PDB file of C-alpha atoms and ligand atoms in Angstrom:
ATOM      1  CA  UNK A  51      -6.916  15.305 -29.218  1.00  0.00           C
ATOM      2  CA  UNK A  52      -5.073  15.977 -25.963  1.00  0.00           C
ATOM      3  CA  UNK A  53      -6.160  13.356 -23.432  1.00  0.00           C
ATOM      4  CA  UNK A  54      -7.064  14.640 -19.966  1.00  0.00           C
ATOM      5  CA  UNK A  55      -4.431  12.884 -17.883  1.00  0.00           C
ATOM      6  CA  UNK A  56      -5.710  14.453 -14.709  1.00  0.00           C
ATOM      7  CA  UNK A  57      -8.010  11.474 -14.142  1.00  0.00           C
ATOM      8  CA  UNK A  58      -4.943   9.246 -14.032  1.00  0.00           C
ATOM      9  CA  UNK A  59      -2.752  10.851 -11.379  1.00  0.00           C
ATOM     10  CA  UNK A  60      -0.408   8.701  -9.336  1.00  0.00           C
ATOM     11  CA  UNK A  61       2.289   8.843  -6.695  1.00  0.00           C
ATOM     12  CA  UNK A  62       5.347  10.637  -8.104  1.00  0.00           C
ATOM     13  CA  UNK A  63       3.269  13.243  -9.948  1.00  0.00           C
ATOM     14  CA  UNK A  64       3.432  16.955  -9.186  1.00  0.00           C
ATOM     15  CA  UNK A  65       1.942  20.130 -10.623  1.00  0.00           C
ATOM     16  CA  UNK A  66       4.164  23.119 -11.472  1.00  0.00           C
ATOM     17  CA  UNK A  67       2.444  26.414 -12.238  1.00  0.00           C
ATOM     18  CA  UNK A  68       4.818  28.797 -13.997  1.00  0.00           C
ATOM     19  CA  UNK A  69       4.631  32.564 -13.412  1.00  0.00           C
ATOM     20  CA  UNK A  70       0.866  33.158 -13.257  1.00  0.00           C
ATOM     21  CA  UNK A  71       1.450  36.676 -11.921  1.00  0.00           C
ATOM     22  CA  UNK A  72      -0.516  39.899 -12.432  1.00  0.00           C
ATOM     23  CA  UNK A  73       2.102  41.534 -14.670  1.00  0.00           C
ATOM     24  CA  UNK A  74       1.723  38.674 -17.192  1.00  0.00           C
ATOM     25  CA  UNK A  75      -2.093  38.963 -17.308  1.00  0.00           C
ATOM     26  CA  UNK A  76      -4.130  41.496 -19.346  1.00  0.00           C
ATOM     27  CA  UNK A  77      -3.591  44.911 -17.733  1.00  0.00           C
ATOM     28  CA  UNK A  78      -0.144  43.948 -16.473  1.00  0.00           C
ATOM     29  CA  UNK A  79       3.114  45.531 -17.628  1.00  0.00           C
ATOM     30  CA  UNK A  80       4.191  42.482 -19.691  1.00  0.00           C
ATOM     31  CA  UNK A  81       0.746  41.145 -20.521  1.00  0.00           C
ATOM     32  CA  UNK A  82       0.614  37.813 -22.331  1.00  0.00           C
ATOM     33  CA  UNK A  83      -2.318  37.839 -24.797  1.00  0.00           C
ATOM     34  CA  UNK A  84      -5.231  35.935 -23.202  1.00  0.00           C
ATOM     35  CA  UNK A  85      -2.937  35.084 -20.299  1.00  0.00           C
ATOM     36  CA  UNK A  86      -5.936  35.155 -17.957  1.00  0.00           C
ATOM     37  CA  UNK A  87      -7.373  32.138 -19.778  1.00  0.00           C
ATOM     38  CA  UNK A  88      -4.903  29.818 -18.050  1.00  0.00           C
ATOM     39  CA  UNK A  89      -6.439  30.457 -14.629  1.00  0.00           C
ATOM     40  CA  UNK A  90      -9.558  28.300 -14.958  1.00  0.00           C
ATOM     41  CA  UNK A  91      -7.838  25.171 -16.314  1.00  0.00           C
ATOM     42  CA  UNK A  92      -5.079  25.599 -13.734  1.00  0.00           C
ATOM     43  CA  UNK A  93      -7.657  25.770 -10.954  1.00  0.00           C
ATOM     44  CA  UNK A  94      -9.040  22.487 -12.245  1.00  0.00           C
ATOM     45  CA  UNK A  95      -5.553  20.977 -12.169  1.00  0.00           C
ATOM     46  CA  UNK A  96      -4.979  22.376  -8.668  1.00  0.00           C
ATOM     47  CA  UNK A  97      -8.171  20.699  -7.447  1.00  0.00           C
ATOM     48  CA  UNK A  98      -7.168  17.367  -8.984  1.00  0.00           C
ATOM     49  CA  UNK A  99      -3.675  17.408  -7.449  1.00  0.00           C
ATOM     50  CA  UNK A 100      -4.902  18.675  -4.105  1.00  0.00           C
ATOM     51  CA  UNK A 101      -7.607  15.999  -3.861  1.00  0.00           C
ATOM     52  CA  UNK A 102      -5.017  13.351  -4.733  1.00  0.00           C
ATOM     53  CA  UNK A 103      -2.667  14.726  -2.011  1.00  0.00           C
ATOM     54  CA  UNK A 104      -0.014  15.382  -4.662  1.00  0.00           C
ATOM     55  CA  UNK A 105       2.416  18.309  -4.351  1.00  0.00           C
ATOM     56  CA  UNK A 106       1.863  21.664  -6.054  1.00  0.00           C
ATOM     57  CA  UNK A 107       4.688  24.060  -6.933  1.00  0.00           C
ATOM     58  CA  UNK A 108       4.319  27.633  -8.205  1.00  0.00           C
ATOM     59  CA  UNK A 109       7.223  29.574  -9.697  1.00  0.00           C
ATOM     60  CA  UNK A 110       7.337  33.346  -9.789  1.00  0.00           C
ATOM     61  CA  UNK A 111       9.473  35.945 -11.509  1.00  0.00           C
ATOM     62  CA  UNK A 112      10.836  37.898  -8.533  1.00  0.00           C
ATOM     63  CA  UNK A 113      12.987  40.764  -9.787  1.00  0.00           C
ATOM     64  CA  UNK A 114      14.688  43.616  -7.941  1.00  0.00           C
ATOM     65  CA  UNK A 115      13.651  47.124  -9.179  1.00  0.00           C
ATOM     66  CA  UNK A 116      16.915  47.503 -11.144  1.00  0.00           C
ATOM     67  CA  UNK A 117      16.838  44.098 -12.836  1.00  0.00           C
ATOM     68  CA  UNK A 118      19.054  43.690 -15.908  1.00  0.00           C
ATOM     69  CA  UNK A 119      16.141  42.486 -18.102  1.00  0.00           C
ATOM     70  CA  UNK A 120      14.340  45.846 -17.725  1.00  0.00           C
ATOM     71  CA  UNK A 121      14.409  48.419 -20.565  1.00  0.00           C
ATOM     72  CA  UNK A 122      15.685  51.276 -18.378  1.00  0.00           C
ATOM     73  CA  UNK A 123      18.746  49.068 -17.864  1.00  0.00           C
ATOM     74  CA  UNK A 124      19.078  48.178 -21.528  1.00  0.00           C
ATOM     75  CA  UNK A 125      17.185  44.917 -21.244  1.00  0.00           C
ATOM     76  CA  UNK A 126      14.471  43.662 -23.593  1.00  0.00           C
ATOM     77  CA  UNK A 127      11.405  43.755 -21.285  1.00  0.00           C
ATOM     78  CA  UNK A 128       9.321  46.458 -19.603  1.00  0.00           C
ATOM     79  CA  UNK A 129       9.698  46.629 -15.832  1.00  0.00           C
ATOM     80  CA  UNK A 130       7.745  43.633 -14.479  1.00  0.00           C
ATOM     81  CA  UNK A 131       7.313  41.377 -11.453  1.00  0.00           C
ATOM     82  CA  UNK A 132       9.262  43.577  -9.041  1.00  0.00           C
ATOM     83  CA  UNK A 133       9.396  41.657  -5.757  1.00  0.00           C
ATOM     84  CA  UNK A 134       6.689  42.835  -3.368  1.00  0.00           C
ATOM     85  CA  UNK A 135       4.656  44.689  -6.010  1.00  0.00           C
ATOM     86  CA  UNK A 136       1.059  43.926  -7.029  1.00  0.00           C
ATOM     87  CA  UNK A 137       2.380  42.934 -10.456  1.00  0.00           C
ATOM     88  CA  UNK A 138       4.530  40.226  -8.915  1.00  0.00           C
ATOM     89  CA  UNK A 139       1.648  38.705  -6.946  1.00  0.00           C
ATOM     90  CA  UNK A 140      -0.014  35.517  -8.146  1.00  0.00           C
ATOM     91  CA  UNK A 141      -3.290  36.092  -9.991  1.00  0.00           C
ATOM     92  CA  UNK A 142      -6.146  36.623  -7.532  1.00  0.00           C
ATOM     93  CA  UNK A 143      -8.309  34.023  -9.247  1.00  0.00           C
ATOM     94  CA  UNK A 144      -5.647  31.315  -8.947  1.00  0.00           C
ATOM     95  CA  UNK A 145      -6.631  29.122  -6.014  1.00  0.00           C
ATOM     96  CA  UNK A 146      -3.259  28.031  -4.678  1.00  0.00           C
ATOM     97  CA  UNK A 147      -3.509  25.829  -1.582  1.00  0.00           C
ATOM     98  CA  UNK A 148      -1.712  27.043   1.548  1.00  0.00           C
ATOM     99  CA  UNK A 149       0.912  24.305   1.221  1.00  0.00           C
ATOM    100  CA  UNK A 150       1.945  25.299  -2.321  1.00  0.00           C
ATOM    101  CA  UNK A 151       5.740  25.405  -2.633  1.00  0.00           C
ATOM    102  CA  UNK A 152       6.693  28.814  -4.061  1.00  0.00           C
ATOM    103  CA  UNK A 153       9.864  28.974  -6.181  1.00  0.00           C
ATOM    104  CA  UNK A 154      11.264  32.489  -6.752  1.00  0.00           C
ATOM    105  CA  UNK A 155      13.584  33.056  -9.716  1.00  0.00           C
ATOM    106  CA  UNK A 156      15.755  35.792 -11.210  1.00  0.00           C
ATOM    107  CA  UNK A 157      15.937  37.422  -7.787  1.00  0.00           C
ATOM    108  CA  UNK A 158      19.226  39.314  -8.267  1.00  0.00           C
ATOM    109  CA  UNK A 159      19.867  42.374 -10.444  1.00  0.00           C
ATOM    110  CA  UNK A 160      22.555  41.029 -12.750  1.00  0.00           C
ATOM    111  CA  UNK A 161      21.078  37.647 -13.761  1.00  0.00           C
ATOM    112  CA  UNK A 162      17.897  36.760 -15.632  1.00  0.00           C
ATOM    113  CA  UNK A 163      16.359  33.287 -15.481  1.00  0.00           C
ATOM    114  CA  UNK A 164      13.458  31.976 -17.534  1.00  0.00           C
ATOM    115  CA  UNK A 165      13.516  28.413 -16.227  1.00  0.00           C
ATOM    116  CA  UNK A 166      12.103  27.646 -12.776  1.00  0.00           C
ATOM    117  CA  UNK A 167      15.127  25.342 -12.369  1.00  0.00           C
ATOM    118  CA  UNK A 168      17.679  28.090 -13.066  1.00  0.00           C
ATOM    119  CA  UNK A 169      19.536  28.944  -9.833  1.00  0.00           C
ATOM    120  CA  UNK A 170      16.637  27.703  -7.650  1.00  0.00           C
ATOM    121  CA  UNK A 171      16.250  24.686  -5.400  1.00  0.00           C
ATOM    122  CA  UNK A 172      13.379  23.259  -7.477  1.00  0.00           C
ATOM    123  CA  UNK A 173      15.310  20.138  -8.528  1.00  0.00           C
ATOM    124  CA  UNK A 174      16.181  19.312  -4.910  1.00  0.00           C
ATOM    125  CA  UNK A 175      12.604  20.000  -3.766  1.00  0.00           C
ATOM    126  CA  UNK A 176      11.218  17.667  -6.434  1.00  0.00           C
ATOM    127  CA  UNK A 177      13.726  14.969  -5.564  1.00  0.00           C
ATOM    128  CA  UNK A 178      12.892  15.251  -1.867  1.00  0.00           C
ATOM    129  CA  UNK A 179       9.185  14.888  -2.696  1.00  0.00           C
ATOM    130  CA  UNK A 180       9.837  11.828  -4.878  1.00  0.00           C
ATOM    131  CA  UNK A 181       8.534  13.538  -8.006  1.00  0.00           C
ATOM    132  CA  UNK A 182       9.174  11.728 -11.306  1.00  0.00           C
ATOM    133  CA  UNK A 183       6.457  13.257 -13.511  1.00  0.00           C
ATOM    134  CA  UNK A 184       5.814  16.989 -13.686  1.00  0.00           C
ATOM    135  CA  UNK A 185       2.632  18.539 -15.094  1.00  0.00           C
ATOM    136  CA  UNK A 186       3.337  22.093 -16.221  1.00  0.00           C
ATOM    137  CA  UNK A 187       1.091  25.031 -17.122  1.00  0.00           C
ATOM    138  CA  UNK A 188       1.361  28.817 -16.921  1.00  0.00           C
ATOM    139  CA  UNK A 189       3.067  31.738 -18.676  1.00  0.00           C
ATOM    140  CA  UNK A 190       4.581  32.233 -21.069  1.00  0.00           C
ATOM    141  CA  UNK A 191       4.690  29.249 -23.461  1.00  0.00           C
ATOM    142  CA  UNK A 192       7.569  30.669 -25.496  1.00  0.00           C
ATOM    143  CA  UNK A 193       9.739  31.827 -22.557  1.00  0.00           C
ATOM    144  CA  UNK A 194       9.477  30.564 -19.020  1.00  0.00           C
ATOM    145  CA  UNK A 195       7.260  27.551 -19.718  1.00  0.00           C
ATOM    146  CA  UNK A 196       9.532  26.382 -22.547  1.00  0.00           C
ATOM    147  CA  UNK A 197      12.730  26.856 -20.553  1.00  0.00           C
ATOM    148  CA  UNK A 198      11.243  25.076 -17.540  1.00  0.00           C
ATOM    149  CA  UNK A 199       9.956  22.137 -19.592  1.00  0.00           C
ATOM    150  CA  UNK A 200      13.309  21.694 -21.345  1.00  0.00           C
ATOM    151  CA  UNK A 201      15.204  21.829 -18.040  1.00  0.00           C
ATOM    152  CA  UNK A 202      12.757  19.347 -16.513  1.00  0.00           C
ATOM    153  CA  UNK A 203      13.420  16.922 -19.367  1.00  0.00           C
ATOM    154  CA  UNK A 204      17.178  17.497 -19.053  1.00  0.00           C
ATOM    155  CA  UNK A 205      16.866  16.641 -15.357  1.00  0.00           C
ATOM    156  CA  UNK A 206      15.367  13.291 -16.289  1.00  0.00           C
ATOM    157  CA  UNK A 207      11.754  14.025 -15.398  1.00  0.00           C
ATOM    158  CA  UNK A 208       8.713  12.976 -17.386  1.00  0.00           C
ATOM    159  CA  UNK A 209       6.989  16.214 -18.358  1.00  0.00           C
ATOM    160  CA  UNK A 210       3.363  16.787 -19.348  1.00  0.00           C
ATOM    161  CA  UNK A 211       2.478  20.204 -20.795  1.00  0.00           C
ATOM    162  CA  UNK A 212      -1.101  21.257 -20.073  1.00  0.00           C
ATOM    163  CA  UNK A 213      -1.928  22.775 -23.456  1.00  0.00           C
ATOM    164  CA  UNK A 214      -5.110  24.564 -22.401  1.00  0.00           C
ATOM    165  CA  UNK A 215      -3.246  26.089 -19.448  1.00  0.00           C
ATOM    166  CA  UNK A 216      -0.413  27.847 -21.343  1.00  0.00           C
ATOM    167  CA  UNK A 217      -0.369  31.029 -23.467  1.00  0.00           C
ATOM    168  CA  UNK A 218       2.439  32.600 -25.529  1.00  0.00           C
ATOM    169  CA  UNK A 219       3.887  36.123 -25.752  1.00  0.00           C
ATOM    170  CA  UNK A 220       4.493  35.736 -29.516  1.00  0.00           C
ATOM    171  CA  UNK A 221       7.079  38.495 -30.025  1.00  0.00           C
ATOM    172  CA  UNK A 222       7.246  36.825 -33.453  1.00  0.00           C
ATOM    173  CA  UNK A 223       4.073  35.144 -34.729  1.00  0.00           C
ATOM    174  CA  UNK A 224       4.417  31.373 -34.386  1.00  0.00           C
ATOM    175  CA  UNK A 225       6.738  31.498 -31.367  1.00  0.00           C
ATOM    176  CA  UNK A 226       4.166  29.611 -29.276  1.00  0.00           C
ATOM    177  CA  UNK A 227       3.778  26.762 -31.761  1.00  0.00           C
ATOM    178  CA  UNK A 228       7.535  26.543 -32.260  1.00  0.00           C
ATOM    179  CA  UNK A 229       8.027  26.360 -28.506  1.00  0.00           C
ATOM    180  CA  UNK A 230       5.553  23.473 -28.239  1.00  0.00           C
ATOM    181  CA  UNK A 231       7.402  21.678 -31.050  1.00  0.00           C
ATOM    182  CA  UNK A 232      10.711  22.107 -29.218  1.00  0.00           C
ATOM    183  CA  UNK A 233       9.212  20.756 -26.015  1.00  0.00           C
ATOM    184  CA  UNK A 234       7.777  17.721 -27.820  1.00  0.00           C
ATOM    185  CA  UNK A 235      11.092  17.114 -29.569  1.00  0.00           C
ATOM    186  CA  UNK A 236      12.675  16.990 -26.100  1.00  0.00           C
ATOM    187  CA  UNK A 237      10.227  14.280 -25.080  1.00  0.00           C
ATOM    188  CA  UNK A 238       7.534  16.316 -23.346  1.00  0.00           C
ATOM    189  CA  UNK A 239       3.987  15.001 -23.717  1.00  0.00           C
ATOM    190  CA  UNK A 240       0.981  17.261 -24.210  1.00  0.00           C
ATOM    191  CA  UNK A 241      -2.347  16.882 -22.442  1.00  0.00           C
ATOM    192  CA  UNK A 242      -5.320  18.947 -21.400  1.00  0.00           C
ATOM    193  CA  UNK A 243      -6.368  20.110 -17.948  1.00  0.00           C
ATOM    194  CA  UNK A 244      -9.944  19.827 -19.235  1.00  0.00           C
ATOM    195  CA  UNK A 245     -12.904  22.099 -18.683  1.00  0.00           C
ATOM    196  CA  UNK A 246     -14.548  22.429 -15.306  1.00  0.00           C
ATOM    197  CA  UNK A 247     -16.965  19.646 -14.489  1.00  0.00           C
TER     198      UNK A 247
HETATM  199  C1  LIG B 213       8.895  35.796 -18.607  1.00  0.00           C
HETATM  200  C2  LIG B 213       9.736  37.436 -19.982  1.00  0.00           C
HETATM  201  C3  LIG B 213      10.431  37.990 -18.931  1.00  0.00           C
HETATM  202  C4  LIG B 213       8.022  34.586 -18.437  1.00  0.00           C
HETATM  203  C5  LIG B 213       9.603  36.334 -17.544  1.00  0.00           C
HETATM  204  O1  LIG B 213       7.614  34.295 -17.292  1.00  0.00           O
HETATM  205  O2  LIG B 213       7.726  33.899 -19.458  1.00  0.00           O
HETATM  206  N1  LIG B 213       8.976  36.341 -19.824  1.00  0.00           N
HETATM  207  N2  LIG B 213      10.365  37.430 -17.720  1.00  0.00           N
HETATM  208 ZN1  LIG B 214      11.200  38.445 -15.933  1.00  0.00          ZN
END
């Protein structure tokens, strides 16, 4: 069904891993169901991009302790991904190369940001690296992945969603599928990172 495009990488491609942080994995404060299952396919994608000398970006939710999205402040989410905490760290099993470009988002108390493009320098970094096609996986399908994919399309990039490397929060059942539909309607293509060889 979803073709493994990772055998067909070319100049202008980049990998963007969205928010694969401890708080979004099982045991974390805002655990995405089966969120840990994205790690293995993402490691496969990392290997493919690294071996092809193509750039790898990793976004992270990077909130101050009094962030406006937190319940104690009247927000909708439990406290999560507080900058410097274990919960904010990338998953241990995720094998990010040393030259991964880290993009921190929603870093100030009064603003939330789901998209990795929102008030970050990601667009400029991608432009500087000559990126025209972005492969995206991570957490969560129905929030930060969706917002990032839609912003990537709006910025004129080709976007490939790695279906086996995303998982949804599903506050309402079906949110994940609806998010994928929205991304496809915006011109994103779906593919698979494939199983380890
Ligand atoms: C996210 C909810 C709150 C995400 C971040 O990364 O999808 N979701 N903050
Ligand atoms: Zn957040």
